[in-house]
Amino acid sequence: MEAATLRFSSIRSPNQTKASQFSQKRLKSRLSCPPNCLIQKNNLNSNQMSTVKPSRLDWRVVKSKCSSLEPKNTSGDVNFGKYSRRKKLAIFVSGGGSNFRSIHEASIQGLVNGDVAVLVTDKPGCGGAVYARNSGIPVIVFPKSKLIADGLLTEELLTVLRNFEIDFVLLAGFLKLIPVELVQAYPKSILNIHPSLLPAFGGKGYYGLKVHKAVIASGARYSGPTVHFVDEHYDTGRTLAQRVVPVLANDTPENLAARVLHEEHQVYVEAVAALCEDRIVWREDGVPLIRSRTNPDELS
Ligand SMILES: Nc1nc2c(c(=O)[nH]1)N[C@@H](CN(C=O)c1ccc(C(=O)N[C@@H](CCC(=O)O)C(=O)O)cc1)CN2
Ligand SMILES: NCC(=O)N[C@@H]1O[C@H](COP(=O)([O-])[O-])[C@@H](O)[C@H]1O
């Protein structure tokens, strides 16, 4: 694997608002990258990389022997998306990133009609970020904080996502509140996976093992993952898909977490596949349903 480097060009989107021109100017004024920077791999064009500060992007992009974004189905043939245009995905993580990896692998295998264009994290050293770098996926640090001064501001993140032409945002173990500006910029286009049967055991404070501890302590006999659309509050968006697993009498939080996580990897890939194939149907009462890929009359 050869290390790729990165060149910036000062491209501006013609339809910039005043505010985002300001942020582009701020970003550009702080652009500083070594002269020999040139990204040699990935499908990112110069426009997607314009105005993004290298110090806030971890661009240790490695050049793979073949494009990591070129989808292949199980027979190994290139699968040029049977449906609409292949969608561009931004995935947000804070931890190990197993759900991110499942979606990325499904994309490469042609099971998801989309490509992971960028990874966003508040923990640049987390497992998901390491996997992204090793897979040639750009890593963006968000949000800016006292601990991570180099993180992007919300407005800067919106500019970057726009430049990457992101269609859908997928939260996968991201532990920060997504700001309302981002929720409004991507209506019905942000998904999250939560490790309980929402609305139970969700909301502020309910993440990771804390969720499973609460489920066990409650005496619940069943648990399971929920895929839901994201609104401005934690875990209150519309439920799209769920799976059920038993809670056993002698379960530890770790045992239950592993059982739920196994189902997460499947239900999230199925939900993202439906999203990327335009198979989400919104019922009159606002409940989103998934249209079957094989039987269009079947909704679930
Ligand atoms: N606007 C939204 N943002 C996010 C949502 C959402 O539904 N709407 N989902 C979360 C993911 N999540 C549950 O699925 C979740 C993550 C984190 C927390 C939480 O309480 N976080 C702590 C901080 C934890 C940390 O920084 O280590 C907190 O806010 O005090 C609850 C639920 C992602 N964002
Ligand atoms: N409330 C948010 C939350 O708890 N999310 C949970 O974090 C884990 C991330 O695992 P991963 O990094 O291996 O995908 C997953 O179990 C996910 O449901």
Coordinates of C-alpha atoms and ligand atoms in Angstrom, one line a residue:
M1 CA 0.0 0.0 0.0
E2 CA 1.5 3.3 -0.9
A3 CA 0.8 6.4 1.1
A4 CA -1.1 8.9 -0.8
T5 CA -0.7 12.6 -0.2
L6 CA -3.1 15.4 -0.8
R7 CA -3.3 18.6 -2.9
F8 CA -5.9 21.2 -2.3
S9 CA -7.5 23.5 -4.8
S10 CA -9.4 26.6 -3.8
I11 CA -12.6 25.7 -5.4
R12 CA -15.7 27.5 -4.3
S13 CA -19.3 26.4 -4.9
P14 CA -21.0 29.1 -7.0
N15 CA -24.1 29.0 -4.9
Q16 CA -22.4 29.8 -1.6
T17 CA -24.4 31.8 0.9
K18 CA -22.7 34.8 2.5
A19 CA -22.3 32.8 5.7
S20 CA -20.7 29.8 4.1
Q21 CA -18.5 32.1 2.0
F22 CA -17.3 33.5 5.3
S23 CA -16.6 30.0 6.6
Q24 CA -15.0 29.0 3.3
K25 CA -12.8 32.2 3.6
R26 CA -12.0 31.3 7.2
L27 CA -11.3 27.8 6.3
K28 CA -9.2 28.8 3.3
S29 CA -7.3 31.4 5.3
R30 CA -6.3 28.6 7.6
L31 CA -5.5 26.2 4.8
S32 CA -2.0 24.9 5.1
C33 CA -0.9 21.8 3.6
P34 CA 2.5 20.7 2.4
P35 CA 3.1 21.6 -1.3
N36 CA 3.6 18.0 -2.2
C37 CA 0.1 17.0 -1.2
L38 CA -1.8 15.2 -3.8
I39 CA -4.6 12.6 -3.2
Q40 CA -4.0 9.8 -5.7
K41 CA -6.9 7.5 -4.8
N42 CA -10.6 7.6 -4.1
N43 CA -13.3 9.1 -6.1
L44 CA -13.1 12.5 -4.4
N45 CA -12.7 15.3 -6.9
S46 CA -10.9 18.5 -6.2
N47 CA -14.2 20.2 -5.5
Q48 CA -14.9 17.9 -2.6
M49 CA -11.6 18.7 -1.0
S50 CA -11.9 22.5 -1.4
T51 CA -11.7 24.6 1.6
V52 CA -11.1 21.8 4.0
K53 CA -8.4 22.2 6.5
P54 CA -5.9 19.4 6.4
S55 CA -5.1 19.8 10.0
R56 CA -8.7 19.0 10.7
L57 CA -8.8 16.2 8.3
D58 CA -6.8 13.1 8.9
W59 CA -5.7 12.4 5.3
R60 CA -3.4 9.6 5.9
V61 CA -5.1 8.1 2.9
V62 CA -3.5 4.9 1.6
K63 CA -3.6 4.0 -2.1
S64 CA -5.3 0.6 -2.5
K65 CA -4.4 -1.6 -5.4
C66 CA -8.0 -1.2 -6.7
S67 CA -10.6 1.4 -5.9
S68 CA -12.1 0.6 -2.5
L69 CA -15.2 2.3 -3.6
E70 CA -15.8 0.2 -6.7
P71 CA -18.7 -2.1 -5.7
K72 CA -18.4 -5.8 -6.4
N73 CA -21.3 -8.3 -5.9
T74 CA -20.6 -11.8 -4.6
S75 CA -19.7 -13.1 -8.0
G76 CA -16.9 -10.5 -8.2
D77 CA -18.5 -8.6 -11.1
V78 CA -18.7 -4.9 -10.8
N79 CA -22.2 -4.1 -9.9
F80 CA -23.2 -0.8 -11.4
G81 CA -26.2 -0.1 -9.1
K82 CA -29.3 -1.6 -10.4
Y83 CA -31.4 1.2 -9.0
S84 CA -30.9 5.0 -9.0
R85 CA -27.6 6.7 -8.9
R86 CA -25.2 5.3 -6.2
K87 CA -25.7 7.4 -3.1
K88 CA -22.9 9.1 -1.2
L89 CA -22.7 8.3 2.5
A90 CA -21.2 10.1 5.5
I91 CA -20.8 7.8 8.6
F92 CA -20.4 9.2 12.1
V93 CA -18.7 7.1 14.8
S94 CA -17.1 7.5 18.2
G95 CA -15.9 4.0 18.9
G96 CA -15.0 0.6 17.4
G97 CA -17.0 1.1 14.3
S98 CA -18.3 -2.4 13.7
N99 CA -21.6 -1.1 12.2
F100 CA -19.5 1.3 10.0
R101 CA -17.4 -1.7 8.8
S102 CA -20.6 -3.8 8.1
I103 CA -22.0 -1.0 5.9
H104 CA -18.7 -0.4 4.2
E105 CA -18.3 -4.1 3.4
A106 CA -21.9 -4.3 2.2
S107 CA -21.2 -1.3 -0.1
I108 CA -18.1 -3.0 -1.6
Q109 CA -20.0 -6.3 -2.1
G110 CA -22.7 -4.4 -4.0
L111 CA -25.3 -5.1 -1.3
V112 CA -25.7 -1.4 -0.6
N113 CA -26.3 1.0 -3.5
G114 CA -23.9 3.6 -2.0
D115 CA -20.4 4.5 -1.1
V116 CA -18.9 5.7 2.1
A117 CA -17.4 9.0 1.0
V118 CA -16.3 10.3 4.4
L119 CA -16.1 9.3 8.1
V120 CA -16.9 11.8 10.8
T121 CA -15.7 11.3 14.4
D122 CA -15.3 13.1 17.7
K123 CA -12.5 10.6 18.6
P124 CA -9.8 10.7 15.9
G125 CA -8.0 7.7 17.5
C126 CA -11.1 5.4 17.7
G127 CA -11.3 2.0 16.0
G128 CA -13.7 3.4 13.3
A129 CA -11.2 6.1 12.3
V130 CA -8.3 3.6 12.1
Y131 CA -10.4 1.4 9.9
A132 CA -11.4 4.3 7.7
R133 CA -7.7 5.5 7.2
N134 CA -6.7 1.9 6.3
S135 CA -9.6 1.8 3.8
G136 CA -8.7 5.0 2.1
I137 CA -11.7 6.9 3.5
P138 CA -11.2 10.5 4.5
V139 CA -11.6 11.2 8.3
I140 CA -13.2 14.4 9.5
V141 CA -13.1 15.5 13.2
F142 CA -16.3 17.0 14.5
P143 CA -17.3 18.8 16.7
K144 CA -14.7 21.4 17.8
S145 CA -14.2 21.2 21.6
K146 CA -11.8 22.2 24.3
L147 CA -10.2 18.7 24.0
I148 CA -10.3 18.7 20.2
A149 CA -9.5 22.2 19.2
D150 CA -9.0 21.1 15.6
G151 CA -12.6 19.8 15.2
L152 CA -14.9 21.4 12.7
L153 CA -17.6 23.8 13.6
T154 CA -21.1 22.8 12.5
E155 CA -21.1 25.3 9.7
E156 CA -17.8 24.0 8.5
L157 CA -19.0 20.4 8.6
L158 CA -22.1 21.4 6.6
T159 CA -19.8 23.0 3.9
V160 CA -17.6 19.8 3.8
L161 CA -20.6 17.5 3.5
R162 CA -22.0 19.7 0.8
N163 CA -18.7 19.6 -1.1
F164 CA -18.7 15.8 -0.8
E165 CA -22.2 15.8 -2.2
I166 CA -23.4 13.6 0.7
D167 CA -26.9 12.1 0.2
F168 CA -27.3 10.4 3.6
V169 CA -25.8 10.7 7.1
L170 CA -25.5 7.4 9.1
L171 CA -24.8 7.6 12.8
A172 CA -23.1 4.4 14.1
G173 CA -22.1 4.6 17.7
F174 CA -21.7 8.4 17.5
L175 CA -22.0 9.8 21.0
K176 CA -22.6 13.5 20.5
L177 CA -25.9 15.3 19.8
I178 CA -26.3 16.1 16.1
P179 CA -27.0 19.8 15.9
V180 CA -30.4 21.0 14.6
E181 CA -28.7 22.7 11.7
L182 CA -27.5 19.4 10.4
V183 CA -30.8 17.7 11.0
Q184 CA -32.5 20.5 9.0
A185 CA -30.0 20.3 6.2
Y186 CA -30.7 16.6 5.7
P187 CA -34.4 16.0 6.2
K188 CA -35.4 12.3 6.3
S189 CA -31.8 11.6 5.4
I190 CA -30.1 10.9 8.7
L191 CA -30.3 7.4 10.4
N192 CA -29.1 6.2 13.7
I193 CA -28.8 2.7 15.2
H194 CA -29.7 2.4 18.9
P195 CA -29.1 -0.8 20.9
S196 CA -32.6 -1.1 22.5
L197 CA -36.2 -1.3 21.4
L198 CA -37.0 2.4 21.4
P199 CA -38.8 4.3 22.8
A200 CA -37.6 2.2 25.8
F201 CA -34.2 2.8 27.2
G202 CA -33.3 5.8 24.9
G203 CA -32.4 9.4 25.4
K204 CA -29.6 11.3 27.1
G205 CA -27.4 9.0 29.1
Y206 CA -28.5 5.9 27.3
Y207 CA -25.5 4.7 25.2
G208 CA -23.2 1.7 25.1
L209 CA -23.3 -0.7 28.0
K210 CA -25.4 1.7 30.0
V211 CA -28.4 0.7 27.8
H212 CA -27.9 -3.0 28.3
K213 CA -27.4 -2.5 32.1
A214 CA -30.8 -0.7 32.3
V215 CA -32.5 -3.3 30.2
I216 CA -31.3 -6.2 32.4
A217 CA -32.1 -4.2 35.6
S218 CA -35.7 -3.6 34.3
G219 CA -36.4 -7.3 34.0
A220 CA -37.3 -6.9 30.3
R221 CA -37.4 -10.4 28.6
Y222 CA -36.6 -9.0 25.2
S223 CA -34.4 -6.3 23.7
G224 CA -32.9 -5.6 20.3
P225 CA -31.7 -2.8 18.0
T226 CA -33.7 0.0 16.6
V227 CA -32.8 1.9 13.3
H228 CA -34.5 5.3 13.4
F229 CA -34.5 8.6 11.6
V230 CA -32.7 11.3 13.5
D231 CA -34.4 14.5 14.7
E232 CA -33.0 17.2 17.0
H233 CA -33.4 15.2 20.2
Y234 CA -31.7 11.9 21.3
D235 CA -33.5 8.8 20.0
T236 CA -36.9 10.4 19.4
G237 CA -36.9 10.2 15.6
R238 CA -39.3 7.9 13.7
T239 CA -38.5 4.2 14.0
L240 CA -37.6 2.5 10.7
A241 CA -36.6 -1.0 11.6
Q242 CA -36.1 -3.2 14.7
R243 CA -34.9 -6.7 15.5
V244 CA -35.7 -8.7 18.7
V245 CA -33.4 -10.8 20.9
P246 CA -34.1 -12.6 24.2
V247 CA -32.7 -11.3 27.4
L248 CA -31.5 -14.3 29.4
A249 CA -31.8 -14.7 33.1
N250 CA -28.1 -14.8 33.6
D251 CA -27.2 -12.2 31.0
T252 CA -24.4 -9.8 31.7
P253 CA -24.5 -6.4 29.9
E254 CA -21.6 -7.6 27.8
N255 CA -23.5 -10.8 26.7
L256 CA -26.6 -8.9 25.9
A257 CA -24.6 -6.2 24.0
A258 CA -23.0 -8.9 21.9
R259 CA -26.3 -10.5 21.0
V260 CA -27.8 -7.1 20.1
L261 CA -24.8 -6.0 18.1
H262 CA -25.0 -9.2 15.9
E263 CA -28.5 -8.1 14.9
E264 CA -27.5 -4.5 14.5
H265 CA -25.0 -5.4 11.8
Q266 CA -27.8 -7.0 9.8
V267 CA -30.7 -4.7 10.4
Y268 CA -28.6 -1.5 9.7
V269 CA -27.3 -2.9 6.4
E270 CA -30.9 -3.8 5.4
A271 CA -32.2 -0.3 6.3
V272 CA -29.3 1.5 4.6
A273 CA -29.8 -0.7 1.5
A274 CA -33.5 0.3 1.4
L275 CA -32.6 4.0 1.9
C276 CA -30.0 3.9 -1.0
E277 CA -32.5 2.1 -3.3
D278 CA -35.3 4.7 -2.6
R279 CA -37.4 1.9 -1.0
I280 CA -38.5 4.0 2.1
V281 CA -42.3 4.7 2.0
W282 CA -43.7 7.3 4.4
R283 CA -47.2 6.3 5.7
E284 CA -49.8 9.0 6.1
D285 CA -49.3 9.1 9.9
G286 CA -45.6 9.7 9.4
V287 CA -44.3 6.2 10.1
P288 CA -41.6 5.2 7.6
L289 CA -41.8 1.7 6.1
I290 CA -39.4 -0.4 4.1
R291 CA -40.6 -1.7 0.7
S292 CA -39.4 -5.2 0.0
R293 CA -36.8 -5.5 -2.8
T294 CA -38.4 -8.6 -4.2
N295 CA -42.1 -7.9 -3.6
P296 CA -43.1 -4.2 -4.1
D297 CA -46.4 -4.8 -2.4
E298 CA -44.7 -6.0 0.8
L299 CA -44.0 -3.2 3.4
S300 CA -42.5 -3.7 6.8
Ligands
LIG1 N1 -29.9 14.9 17.2 C1 -29.6 13.7 17.5 N2 -28.3 13.4 17.7 C2 -27.9 12.1 18.0 C3 -28.9 11.1 18.1 C4 -30.3 11.4 17.9 O1 -31.2 10.6 17.9 N3 -30.5 12.7 17.6 N4 -28.5 9.7 18.5 C5 -27.3 9.6 19.1 C6 -26.8 8.2 19.4 N5 -27.4 7.9 20.7 C7 -28.3 6.9 20.8 O2 -28.6 6.2 19.8 C8 -26.9 8.5 21.9 C9 -25.6 8.9 22.0 C10 -25.1 9.6 23.1 C11 -26.0 9.9 24.2 C12 -25.5 10.6 25.4 O3 -26.2 10.7 26.4 N6 -24.3 11.2 25.2 C13 -23.7 11.9 26.4 C14 -22.2 12.3 26.0 C15 -21.4 10.9 25.9 C16 -20.0 11.2 25.6 O4 -19.7 12.3 25.1 O5 -19.2 10.3 25.8 C17 -24.4 13.3 26.6 O6 -24.9 13.9 25.7 O7 -24.3 13.6 27.8 C18 -27.3 9.5 24.1 C19 -27.8 8.8 23.0 C20 -26.2 10.4 18.4 N7 -26.6 11.8 18.2
LIG2 N1 -27.0 5.4 21.9 C1 -26.0 5.1 21.0 C2 -25.4 3.8 21.2 O1 -25.3 3.3 22.3 N2 -25.0 3.2 20.0 C3 -24.4 1.9 20.1 O2 -23.0 2.0 20.2 C4 -22.5 0.7 19.6 C5 -21.4 1.1 18.6 O3 -20.8 0.0 18.2 P1 -19.8 0.0 16.9 O4 -18.9 1.2 17.1 O5 -19.1 -1.3 17.0 O6 -20.7 0.1 15.7 C6 -23.6 0.0 19.0 O7 -24.1 -1.0 19.8 C7 -24.7 1.1 18.9 O8 -26.0 0.6 18.9

